[in-house]
Short mmCIF file of C-alpha atoms and ligand atoms in Angstrom, two decimals:
data_model
loop_
_atom_site.label_atom_id
_atom_site.label_comp_id
_atom_site.label_asym_id
_atom_site.label_seq_id
_atom_site.Cartn_x
_atom_site.Cartn_y
_atom_site.Cartn_z
CA MET A 1 0.00 0.00 0.00
CA ARG A 2 1.15 3.48 -0.94
CA THR A 3 2.04 5.89 1.88
CA ALA A 4 -0.76 8.43 2.07
CA ARG A 5 0.39 12.01 1.84
CA LEU A 6 -1.82 14.75 3.24
CA PRO A 7 -0.82 18.38 2.79
CA ILE A 8 -0.75 20.05 6.24
CA HIS A 9 0.09 23.45 4.84
CA LEU A 10 -0.93 23.76 1.21
CA GLY A 11 1.27 26.85 0.84
CA VAL A 12 -1.45 29.42 0.01
CA ASP A 13 -0.63 31.51 3.10
CA ALA A 14 3.10 31.23 2.42
CA LEU A 15 2.62 32.16 -1.23
CA TRP A 16 0.87 35.48 -0.59
CA ARG A 17 3.28 36.41 2.20
CA HIS A 18 6.24 35.71 -0.09
CA ALA A 19 4.48 37.96 -2.60
CA GLY A 20 4.11 40.58 0.16
CA VAL A 21 7.85 40.47 0.87
CA ALA A 22 8.66 40.81 -2.85
CA ALA A 23 6.17 43.69 -3.17
CA CYS A 24 7.63 45.60 -0.18
CA LEU A 25 11.38 45.03 -0.01
CA LEU A 26 12.78 46.45 -3.26
CA PRO A 27 9.96 48.99 -3.84
CA GLY A 28 10.73 50.23 -0.31
CA CYS A 29 14.44 50.58 -1.18
CA THR A 30 13.57 52.34 -4.45
CA LEU A 31 11.26 54.82 -2.72
CA VAL A 32 13.80 55.52 0.02
CA LEU A 33 16.57 56.13 -2.57
CA THR A 34 14.35 58.36 -4.72
CA GLY A 35 12.96 60.18 -1.69
CA TRP A 36 16.48 60.80 -0.36
CA ALA A 37 17.66 62.17 -3.72
CA GLN A 38 14.64 64.53 -3.80
CA ARG A 39 14.34 65.13 -0.04
CA ALA A 40 14.13 68.90 -0.48
CA SER A 41 10.65 68.55 -2.04
CA GLY A 42 7.41 67.51 -0.31
CA GLY A 43 7.09 64.54 -2.68
CA GLY A 44 10.56 63.37 -1.66
CA VAL A 45 9.64 63.40 2.04
CA ALA A 46 6.43 61.44 1.30
CA ALA A 47 8.45 58.89 -0.71
CA LEU A 48 10.88 58.52 2.21
CA ALA A 49 7.98 57.92 4.62
CA ILE A 50 6.16 55.37 2.39
CA GLY A 51 9.42 53.62 1.48
CA GLY A 52 10.38 53.42 5.16
CA ALA A 53 6.98 51.91 6.07
CA LEU A 54 7.30 49.30 3.29
CA LEU A 55 10.80 48.36 4.46
CA LEU A 56 9.69 48.11 8.10
CA SER A 57 6.83 45.73 7.25
CA THR A 58 9.13 43.36 5.36
CA PRO A 59 10.65 41.44 8.32
CA TRP A 60 7.20 40.84 9.80
CA LEU A 61 5.86 39.49 6.46
CA ALA A 62 8.96 37.35 6.05
CA TRP A 63 8.40 35.88 9.50
CA LEU A 64 4.73 35.09 8.65
CA ALA A 65 5.82 33.49 5.36
CA TRP A 66 8.38 31.38 7.18
CA ARG A 67 5.84 30.28 9.78
CA ALA A 68 3.38 29.20 7.08
CA ARG A 69 5.87 27.36 4.86
CA PRO A 70 4.34 24.36 3.08
CA SER A 71 4.43 20.96 4.76
CA ASP A 72 3.06 17.44 4.27
CA ALA A 73 2.17 14.59 6.61
CA ARG A 74 3.01 11.08 5.45
CA LEU A 75 0.81 8.46 7.06
CA ASP A 76 1.53 4.76 7.10
CA ALA A 77 0.79 1.75 9.27
CA SER A 78 3.39 2.67 11.91
CA GLY A 79 2.81 6.40 12.29
CA MET A 80 3.12 9.85 10.81
CA SER A 81 6.18 11.64 9.50
CA ILE A 82 6.36 15.34 8.72
CA ASP A 83 7.93 16.73 5.56
CA GLY A 84 8.61 20.48 5.53
CA GLY A 85 7.52 23.13 8.00
CA PRO A 86 8.79 23.71 11.56
CA HIS A 87 8.84 19.98 12.42
CA SER A 88 10.35 18.68 9.18
CA GLY A 89 11.80 15.19 9.58
CA LEU A 90 9.79 14.43 12.72
CA PHE A 91 8.32 10.92 13.00
CA VAL A 92 5.65 10.08 15.60
CA ARG A 93 4.32 6.54 16.10
CA TRP A 94 0.55 6.19 16.44
CA ASP A 95 0.93 4.80 19.99
CA GLU A 96 2.91 7.88 21.05
CA MET A 97 0.07 10.28 20.22
CA ALA A 98 -2.51 11.33 22.81
CA ARG A 99 -4.75 13.75 20.90
CA ALA A 100 -4.89 16.18 17.98
CA GLU A 101 -6.97 19.31 17.81
CA VAL A 102 -7.32 22.55 15.87
CA ARG A 103 -7.42 25.65 18.10
CA TRP A 104 -7.90 29.33 17.48
CA LEU A 105 -4.63 31.11 18.03
CA ASP A 106 -5.93 34.62 18.59
CA SER A 107 -8.98 36.35 20.07
CA THR A 108 -10.24 37.53 16.65
CA ASN A 109 -10.42 33.90 15.42
CA THR A 110 -8.48 34.47 12.22
CA THR A 111 -5.55 32.14 12.84
CA SER A 112 -5.82 28.46 13.65
CA ALA A 113 -3.17 26.05 14.87
CA LEU A 114 -3.01 22.26 14.69
CA ALA A 115 -1.74 20.99 18.06
CA LEU A 116 -0.64 17.40 18.58
CA SER A 117 -0.35 16.25 22.20
CA LEU A 118 1.93 13.31 22.92
CA ARG A 119 1.60 10.75 25.69
CA ASP A 120 4.77 12.08 27.36
CA GLY A 121 3.00 15.42 27.96
CA GLN A 122 4.67 17.31 25.10
CA THR A 123 2.49 19.37 22.74
CA LEU A 124 3.65 20.07 19.19
CA THR A 125 2.20 22.88 17.09
CA LEU A 126 2.30 21.20 13.68
CA ALA A 127 1.07 24.18 11.66
CA VAL A 128 -0.50 27.63 11.88
CA ALA A 129 -2.90 28.79 9.15
CA ALA A 130 -5.19 31.68 8.22
CA ASP A 131 -6.46 30.92 4.70
CA PRO A 132 -9.77 28.93 4.79
CA ALA A 133 -8.35 26.22 2.49
CA GLU A 134 -5.36 25.90 4.84
CA VAL A 135 -7.57 25.71 7.94
CA ALA A 136 -9.69 22.98 6.27
CA SER A 137 -6.52 21.03 5.65
CA LEU A 138 -5.56 21.28 9.36
CA HIS A 139 -9.01 19.95 10.31
CA SER A 140 -8.62 17.02 7.90
CA LEU A 141 -5.34 15.96 9.40
CA ALA A 142 -6.62 16.38 12.97
CA GLU A 143 -9.63 14.21 12.16
CA THR A 144 -7.47 11.60 10.45
CA ILE A 145 -5.33 11.35 13.57
CA ARG A 146 -8.42 11.18 15.83
CA VAL A 147 -9.82 8.30 13.77
CA ARG A 148 -6.50 6.51 14.05
CA LEU A 149 -6.45 7.01 17.80
CA GLY A 150 -10.00 5.68 18.08
CA GLU A 151 -11.49 8.98 19.27
CA ALA A 152 -13.68 9.39 16.22
CA ALA A 153 -15.31 6.66 14.20
CA THR A 154 -15.28 6.25 10.46
CA PRO A 155 -18.89 6.78 9.37
CA PRO A 156 -20.53 3.34 9.10
CA PRO A 157 -20.97 2.09 5.53
CA GLU A 158 -24.39 2.39 3.95
CA ARG A 159 -24.67 -1.37 3.52
CA ALA A 160 -25.77 -2.62 0.13
CA ASP A 161 -27.17 -6.10 -0.49
CA LEU A 162 -23.87 -7.86 -0.68
CA VAL A 163 -23.42 -11.26 -2.24
CA SER A 164 -21.89 -13.35 0.53
CA CYS A 165 -20.01 -16.61 0.57
CA ARG A 166 -22.35 -19.56 1.05
CA GLY A 167 -19.75 -21.25 3.23
CA CYS A 168 -18.70 -18.54 5.74
CA GLY A 169 -20.86 -15.48 4.94
CA ALA A 170 -17.96 -13.16 4.07
CA PRO A 171 -18.75 -10.63 1.32
CA LEU A 172 -17.49 -11.75 -2.08
CA VAL A 173 -15.27 -9.63 -4.31
CA PRO A 174 -17.39 -8.85 -7.39
CA SER A 175 -16.05 -10.22 -10.65
CA ASP A 176 -17.27 -10.94 -14.16
CA HIS A 177 -16.27 -14.61 -13.79
CA GLU A 178 -19.03 -17.13 -13.35
CA SER A 179 -17.62 -18.55 -10.14
CA ILE A 180 -15.27 -17.14 -7.55
CA ARG A 181 -13.26 -18.61 -4.71
CA CYS A 182 -13.90 -17.04 -1.28
CA SER A 183 -10.74 -15.44 0.08
CA ALA A 184 -11.72 -16.28 3.67
CA CYS A 185 -12.69 -19.96 3.54
CA GLY A 186 -11.76 -21.08 0.04
CA ALA A 187 -15.26 -22.26 -0.95
CA ASP A 188 -16.30 -21.88 -4.59
CA ASN A 189 -19.28 -19.55 -5.12
CA THR A 190 -21.41 -18.82 -8.16
CA LEU A 191 -21.97 -15.12 -8.76
CA PRO A 192 -25.41 -13.94 -9.88
CA SER A 193 -25.47 -12.89 -13.54
CA SER A 194 -26.83 -9.39 -12.69
CA LEU A 195 -23.72 -8.63 -10.60
CA ARG A 196 -21.38 -10.02 -13.30
CA GLU A 197 -23.05 -7.82 -15.90
CA ARG A 198 -22.63 -4.74 -13.71
CA VAL A 199 -18.94 -5.51 -13.16
CA ALA A 200 -18.42 -6.01 -16.90
CA ALA A 201 -20.27 -2.77 -17.71
CA GLN A 202 -18.24 -0.84 -15.15
CA ARG A 203 -15.01 -2.31 -16.49
CA VAL A 204 -15.92 -0.91 -19.92
CA ALA A 205 -16.79 2.46 -18.33
CA ASP A 206 -13.52 2.47 -16.38
CA THR A 207 -11.43 1.77 -19.49
CA THR A 208 -13.18 4.51 -21.47
CA ASN A 209 -12.53 6.73 -18.44
CA ARG A 210 -8.81 6.06 -18.45
CA SER A 211 -8.06 9.81 -18.33
CA THR A 212 -9.64 10.09 -14.87
CA ALA A 213 -7.50 7.26 -13.52
CA THR A 214 -4.38 8.80 -15.08
CA ALA A 215 -5.20 12.24 -13.66
CA VAL A 216 -5.75 10.73 -10.20
CA GLU A 217 -2.45 8.84 -10.38
CA ARG A 218 -0.66 12.04 -11.37
CA LEU A 219 -2.23 13.89 -8.43
CA LEU A 220 -1.21 11.14 -6.00
CA ASP A 221 2.36 11.10 -7.32
CA GLN A 222 2.78 14.89 -7.53
CA PRO A 223 6.00 16.38 -6.13
CA GLY A 224 5.72 17.08 -2.42
CA VAL A 225 6.64 20.15 -0.43
CA ARG A 226 9.96 20.46 -2.21
CA GLY A 227 8.20 21.23 -5.52
CA THR A 228 5.94 23.78 -3.84
CA ARG A 229 8.89 25.43 -2.11
CA ALA A 230 10.74 25.60 -5.44
CA ALA A 231 7.72 27.27 -7.09
CA LEU A 232 7.60 29.85 -4.27
CA TRP A 233 11.28 30.66 -4.61
CA VAL A 234 11.16 30.88 -8.41
CA ALA A 235 8.27 33.36 -8.10
CA THR A 236 10.12 35.37 -5.43
CA LEU A 237 13.30 35.51 -7.52
CA ALA A 238 11.36 36.53 -10.65
CA ALA A 239 9.71 39.36 -8.70
CA VAL A 240 13.02 40.50 -7.17
CA ALA A 241 14.66 40.45 -10.63
CA ALA A 242 11.79 42.56 -11.99
CA TRP A 243 12.26 45.12 -9.22
CA CYS A 244 16.01 45.22 -9.87
CA LEU A 245 15.21 46.10 -13.50
CA VAL A 246 12.86 48.87 -12.33
CA LEU A 247 15.66 50.23 -10.12
CA VAL A 248 18.17 50.01 -12.99
CA SER A 249 15.81 51.89 -15.31
CA PHE A 250 15.28 54.58 -12.64
CA ARG A 251 19.05 54.93 -12.29
CA ALA A 252 19.40 55.15 -16.08
CA ALA A 253 16.87 58.00 -16.14
CA GLY A 254 18.70 59.69 -13.25
CA ILE A 255 17.12 59.26 -9.80
CA SER A 256 17.19 62.93 -8.84
CA ALA A 257 15.45 63.90 -12.12
CA LEU A 258 12.63 61.33 -11.94
CA ASP A 259 9.13 62.67 -12.20
CA TRP A 260 6.34 61.02 -10.21
CA PHE A 261 4.57 59.74 -13.29
CA LEU A 262 7.62 57.72 -14.28
CA ILE A 263 8.03 56.45 -10.70
CA GLY A 264 4.33 55.50 -10.62
CA SER A 265 4.52 53.56 -13.88
CA GLY A 266 7.72 51.81 -12.80
CA PHE A 267 6.02 50.70 -9.58
CA PHE A 268 2.85 49.61 -11.37
CA ASN A 269 5.01 47.50 -13.63
CA GLY A 270 6.98 45.95 -10.77
CA TRP A 271 3.82 45.06 -8.91
CA ALA A 272 2.20 43.59 -12.05
CA ILE A 273 5.20 41.28 -12.53
CA THR A 274 5.15 40.36 -8.83
CA PHE A 275 1.47 39.42 -9.03
CA GLY A 276 1.98 37.54 -12.32
CA ALA A 277 4.89 35.52 -10.92
CA PHE A 278 2.94 34.49 -7.83
CA ALA A 279 -0.20 33.74 -9.86
CA PHE A 280 1.91 31.26 -11.86
CA ALA A 281 3.12 29.71 -8.59
CA ARG A 282 -0.47 29.56 -7.34
CA ILE A 283 -1.31 27.19 -10.22
CA ALA A 284 0.92 24.56 -8.59
CA LEU A 285 -1.09 24.81 -5.37
CA ALA A 286 -4.33 23.80 -7.11
CA ARG A 287 -2.82 20.30 -7.39
CA ARG A 288 -2.12 20.16 -3.66
CA ARG A 289 -5.68 21.14 -2.81
CA ALA A 290 -7.02 18.48 -5.19
CA LEU A 291 -4.76 15.90 -3.50
CA LEU A 292 -6.19 16.89 -0.13
CA LEU A 293 -9.78 16.51 -1.39
CA LEU A 294 -9.04 13.19 -3.06
CA SER A 295 -7.35 11.81 0.04
CA THR A 296 -9.95 12.92 2.54
CA THR A 297 -13.06 12.31 0.44
CA PHE A 298 -12.49 9.49 -1.99
CA GLY A 299 -10.13 7.05 -0.29
CA ALA A 300 -11.29 3.41 -0.36
CA ARG A 301 -11.91 1.81 3.07
CA PRO A 302 -8.83 -0.07 4.16
CA PRO A 303 -9.20 -3.86 4.56
CA THR A 304 -10.80 -4.85 7.86
CA ARG A 305 -9.01 -8.22 7.95
CA ALA A 306 -5.69 -9.42 6.64
CA GLY A 307 -5.93 -10.93 3.17
CA GLU A 308 -8.97 -8.88 2.22
CA GLY A 309 -9.01 -6.15 -0.41
CA PRO A 310 -10.06 -2.50 0.09
CA GLY A 311 -13.76 -1.68 0.42
CA CYS A 312 -16.01 0.86 -1.31
CA ARG A 313 -15.78 4.24 0.47
CA GLN A 314 -19.58 4.47 0.52
CA CYS A 315 -21.10 1.03 1.06
CA GLY A 316 -18.06 -0.90 2.27
CA ALA A 317 -18.50 -3.68 -0.30
CA PRO A 318 -15.32 -5.33 -1.59
CA LEU A 319 -13.99 -3.54 -4.67
CA PRO A 320 -13.12 -5.33 -7.90
CA THR A 321 -9.36 -5.83 -8.07
CA GLY A 322 -6.85 -4.87 -10.72
CA SER A 323 -8.43 -1.62 -11.88
CA GLY A 324 -5.61 0.88 -11.30
CA ALA A 325 -5.89 3.93 -9.04
CA VAL A 326 -9.66 4.31 -9.24
CA ALA A 327 -12.21 1.51 -8.68
CA SER A 328 -15.96 1.68 -9.14
CA CYS A 329 -18.15 -0.24 -6.71
CA ALA A 330 -20.27 -2.95 -8.36
CA TYR A 331 -23.03 -2.44 -5.79
CA CYS A 332 -23.52 1.31 -5.38
CA GLY A 333 -21.48 2.68 -8.27
CA ALA A 334 -19.36 5.03 -6.07
CA GLN A 335 -15.76 5.57 -7.17
CA SER A 336 -12.97 5.07 -4.65
CA VAL A 337 -9.29 5.93 -4.86
CA LEU A 338 -7.21 2.85 -4.03
CA GLY A 339 -3.99 2.78 -2.10
CA LEU A 340 -4.70 5.63 0.32
CA ASP A 341 -4.96 5.06 4.01
CA VAL A 342 -6.65 8.23 5.16
CA ARG A 343 -9.82 7.36 6.94
CA PRO A 344 -11.90 10.33 8.00
CA LEU A 345 -14.21 10.67 4.98
CA LEU A 346 -14.95 14.10 6.32
CA GLU A 347 -18.45 15.48 6.04
CA ARG A 348 -16.89 18.94 6.20
CA VAL A 349 -14.87 18.60 3.04
CA ARG A 350 -17.19 16.15 1.32
CA GLY A 351 -19.83 18.83 0.77
CA HIS A 352 -21.20 18.80 -2.75
CA ARG A 353 -18.32 16.82 -4.14
CA THR A 354 -19.76 13.48 -5.12
CA SER A 355 -17.53 12.46 -8.00
CA ILE A 356 -13.81 12.30 -8.62
CA GLU A 357 -14.42 13.99 -11.98
CA GLY A 358 -15.91 16.88 -9.98
CA VAL A 359 -12.69 17.30 -7.99
CA LEU A 360 -10.61 17.05 -11.16
CA SER A 361 -12.68 19.61 -13.02
CA GLU A 362 -12.61 21.89 -9.96
CA GLN A 363 -8.82 21.64 -10.02
CA ARG A 364 -8.74 22.37 -13.76
CA ALA A 365 -11.01 25.39 -13.26
CA GLU A 366 -8.79 26.69 -10.42
CA ARG A 367 -5.72 26.18 -12.60
CA SER A 368 -7.22 27.99 -15.56
CA THR A 369 -8.41 30.92 -13.41
CA TRP A 370 -4.90 31.47 -12.06
CA LEU A 371 -3.36 30.87 -15.47
CA LYS A 372 -5.58 33.60 -16.96
CA LEU A 373 -4.71 36.00 -14.13
CA ALA A 374 -1.00 35.22 -14.47
CA LEU A 375 -1.04 35.68 -18.25
CA SER A 376 -2.97 38.97 -18.06
CA ALA A 377 -0.60 40.33 -15.40
CA SER A 378 2.38 39.29 -17.56
CA ALA A 379 0.88 40.94 -20.64
CA VAL A 380 0.24 44.16 -18.71
CA ALA A 381 3.78 44.01 -17.29
CA LEU A 382 5.28 43.44 -20.74
CA LEU A 383 3.43 46.42 -22.23
CA GLY A 384 4.39 48.50 -19.19
CA ALA A 385 8.04 47.46 -19.54
CA GLY A 386 8.06 48.53 -23.18
CA TRP A 387 6.55 51.88 -22.25
CA LEU A 388 9.05 52.30 -19.37
CA VAL A 389 12.00 51.60 -21.71
CA VAL A 390 10.71 54.26 -24.14
CA GLN A 391 10.17 56.78 -21.32
CA VAL A 392 13.60 56.15 -19.81
CA SER A 393 15.33 56.56 -23.19
CA VAL A 394 13.36 59.76 -23.87
CA THR A 395 14.37 61.11 -20.45
CA ARG A 396 18.02 60.17 -21.07
CA GLU A 397 17.98 61.77 -24.52
CA PHE A 398 16.54 64.97 -23.03
CA ALA A 399 19.30 65.11 -20.36
CA GLU A 400 21.86 64.57 -23.15
CA ASP A 401 20.35 67.45 -25.20
CA VAL A 402 20.52 69.83 -22.20
CA ARG A 403 24.21 68.92 -21.78
CA ARG A 404 24.93 69.48 -25.51
CA CYS A 405 23.03 72.80 -25.46
CA GLU A 406 25.26 73.96 -22.60
CA ALA A 407 28.21 73.00 -24.83
CA ASP A 408 26.96 75.41 -27.54
CA ASP A 409 24.97 72.96 -29.72
CA VAL A 410 22.23 75.22 -31.15
CA GLU A 411 20.17 72.35 -32.57
CA ALA A 412 20.12 70.68 -29.11
CA CYS A 413 18.90 73.92 -27.45
CA SER A 414 16.02 74.07 -29.92
CA LYS A 415 15.10 70.41 -29.14
CA VAL A 416 15.15 71.13 -25.38
CA ALA A 417 12.92 74.17 -25.92
CA LEU A 418 10.46 72.05 -27.94
CA ALA A 419 10.39 69.36 -25.21
CA TYR A 420 9.61 72.02 -22.57
CA PHE A 421 6.98 73.59 -24.82
CA ASN A 422 5.12 70.29 -25.50
CA GLY A 423 5.76 68.72 -22.08
CA SER A 424 7.29 65.65 -23.74
CA ALA A 425 10.19 64.00 -21.82
CA VAL A 426 9.89 66.70 -19.15
CA LYS A 427 7.16 68.58 -17.31
CA GLN A 428 5.64 71.30 -19.53
CA ASP A 429 7.22 74.69 -18.75
CA ARG A 430 6.74 77.43 -21.39
CA ALA A 431 8.97 79.92 -19.58
CA GLU A 432 11.84 77.39 -19.81
CA ALA A 433 10.92 76.78 -23.48
CA TYR A 434 11.26 80.55 -24.08
CA ARG A 435 14.62 80.64 -22.29
CA PHE A 436 16.10 77.76 -24.36
CA ASN A 437 14.71 79.24 -27.60
CA ASP A 438 16.43 82.49 -26.64
CA LEU A 439 19.79 80.66 -26.30
CA ALA A 440 19.35 79.16 -29.79
CA CYS A 441 17.99 82.32 -31.43
CA GLU A 442 20.96 84.41 -30.22
CA ARG A 443 23.21 81.93 -32.03
CA GLY A 444 21.22 82.34 -35.25
CA HIS A 445 18.71 79.43 -35.19
CA ALA A 446 15.80 80.62 -37.36
CA GLU A 447 13.09 78.24 -36.06
CA SER A 448 13.89 79.17 -32.43
CA CYS A 449 13.52 82.89 -33.22
CA ALA A 450 10.17 82.15 -34.89
CA ALA A 451 9.05 80.13 -31.84
CA GLN A 452 10.06 83.04 -29.57
CA ALA A 453 8.12 85.44 -31.76
CA SER A 454 4.96 83.33 -31.47
CA ALA A 455 5.45 83.07 -27.69
CA LEU A 456 5.70 86.88 -27.46
CA ARG A 457 2.69 87.32 -29.72
CA PHE A 458 0.37 84.94 -27.76
CA GLY A 459 1.94 85.28 -24.29
CA TRP A 460 3.19 81.68 -23.99
CA GLY A 461 5.45 81.62 -20.92
CA VAL A 462 6.25 85.32 -21.33
CA THR A 463 4.27 88.59 -21.20
CA SER A 464 2.62 89.28 -24.54
CA ASP A 465 4.49 92.06 -26.40
CA LEU A 466 3.59 92.63 -30.08
CA GLU A 467 6.50 95.08 -30.70
CA ARG A 468 9.10 92.55 -29.56
CA ALA A 469 7.23 89.79 -31.41
CA ARG A 470 7.53 91.78 -34.64
CA LYS A 471 11.33 92.16 -34.16
CA LYS A 472 11.74 88.42 -33.53
CA TYR A 473 9.67 87.58 -36.67
CA GLU A 474 11.88 89.96 -38.72
CA ARG A 475 15.03 88.28 -37.40
CA ALA A 476 13.62 84.77 -38.08
CA CYS A 477 12.58 85.83 -41.59
CA GLU A 478 16.09 87.21 -42.26
CA LEU A 479 17.61 83.96 -41.00
CA GLY A 480 15.53 82.07 -43.58
CA SER A 481 12.26 80.96 -41.92
CA THR A 482 9.62 81.42 -44.65
CA LYS A 483 6.84 80.76 -42.13
CA ALA A 484 8.11 83.67 -40.00
CA CYS A 485 7.90 85.94 -43.10
CA THR A 486 4.21 85.06 -43.68
CA ASP A 487 3.46 85.36 -39.92
CA LEU A 488 5.06 88.81 -40.02
CA GLU A 489 2.63 89.84 -42.82
CA ASP A 490 -0.29 88.48 -40.73
CA LEU A 491 0.79 90.69 -37.82
CA ASP A 492 0.47 93.87 -39.94
ZN1 ZN B 1 -16.24 -18.15 2.55
ZN1 ZN B 2 -20.33 0.76 -2.91
#
């Protein structure tokens, strides 16, 4: 028999706290750096305060993430071993356990803990959880342990009319053979044709339903906590890398020259990538939840006597043998997962789930929801990254033009003036546009003189003065701007 593996901590809590750390740590650093570089302004002080708050919350989130790290319980005939979490590697024999219960950890009833008391008086806190799916998983394990310890009973089977051995009365394993030998006393029994037909029909149904059995086997054999932990770390690293790129792009644009729009879009982008990365990791957790449901809801009843096979989870009848991971009962038609030894058959988690296909399609739906969210976040982030690259290069080009203008490049001065006038690459400032046009016009740049003339005529960034405008138009016209010549005629 396979060792049953029950997730204690699915990893949902850990996942979102990892995401919290990734969303606070580097953005906090970025805001503090930017705020420090611009500390003379009110915006800079606000950035310092927000960045500081983000940084301060990081250790607390990291501690919560660490406390909720994913873990599994492996159950076999001798006891339970823990894989992952605070008690990783621990093995407790069934006869060492005294009781298991789920308690509220705080007065607001938001955090639950699974406590295992041992016969030697020790109490182990196996896991702490807040997410409802996580808390349900703690209850499942607690109930499994209680059943093992004899404190709770497995619900009695809803007995069907079993075909029993004519020699000893033991229930017979259904088969499509005409006669069958009783496993308890060895007597030969004839099976009624109606039962044989049902077994044959179900065998056909089970073979056409191969995909269900394969999907169940894949769920049972899925990678344990190590896989989940790897997914969490890959997501964290992807998010951290994204934030490093945001920081690098801010540095490229010059941190002290950043405007708040650029900072805002950089942050939006970083957070979109963080969410996308963790949404991808969340897909892996859908499999763990499905495993939990399969184990606690659909496990076949373990044999009651040595030499017997597993029984139907619903009616307790012996299950036909040799049908892979999933067996259908010949009496009541319920499907059971073979090879698990988790006994609670919890009412709490059973709920509306009556078929294994239901659990599988629920898992597929959960997967596709998170896949859609992850893909949309990635698409948004990709678009945002493209936009950020363009903005950063525009900002860099503008800074380069200002430098060249200071080094007597007339063409560069005119470009800077245009950027100020339109508010592209820099905040719109028509007085600055006038000043840079003045620098270029004095060195004989016709278009800049014309631009100055228009500014004087309409009062753009300078007091309107038609006399001075006329002089500027004349100069621009002399320097070769044909448009200035026609504008000059318009003025008269
Ligand atoms: Zn018998
Ligand atoms: Zn049954």
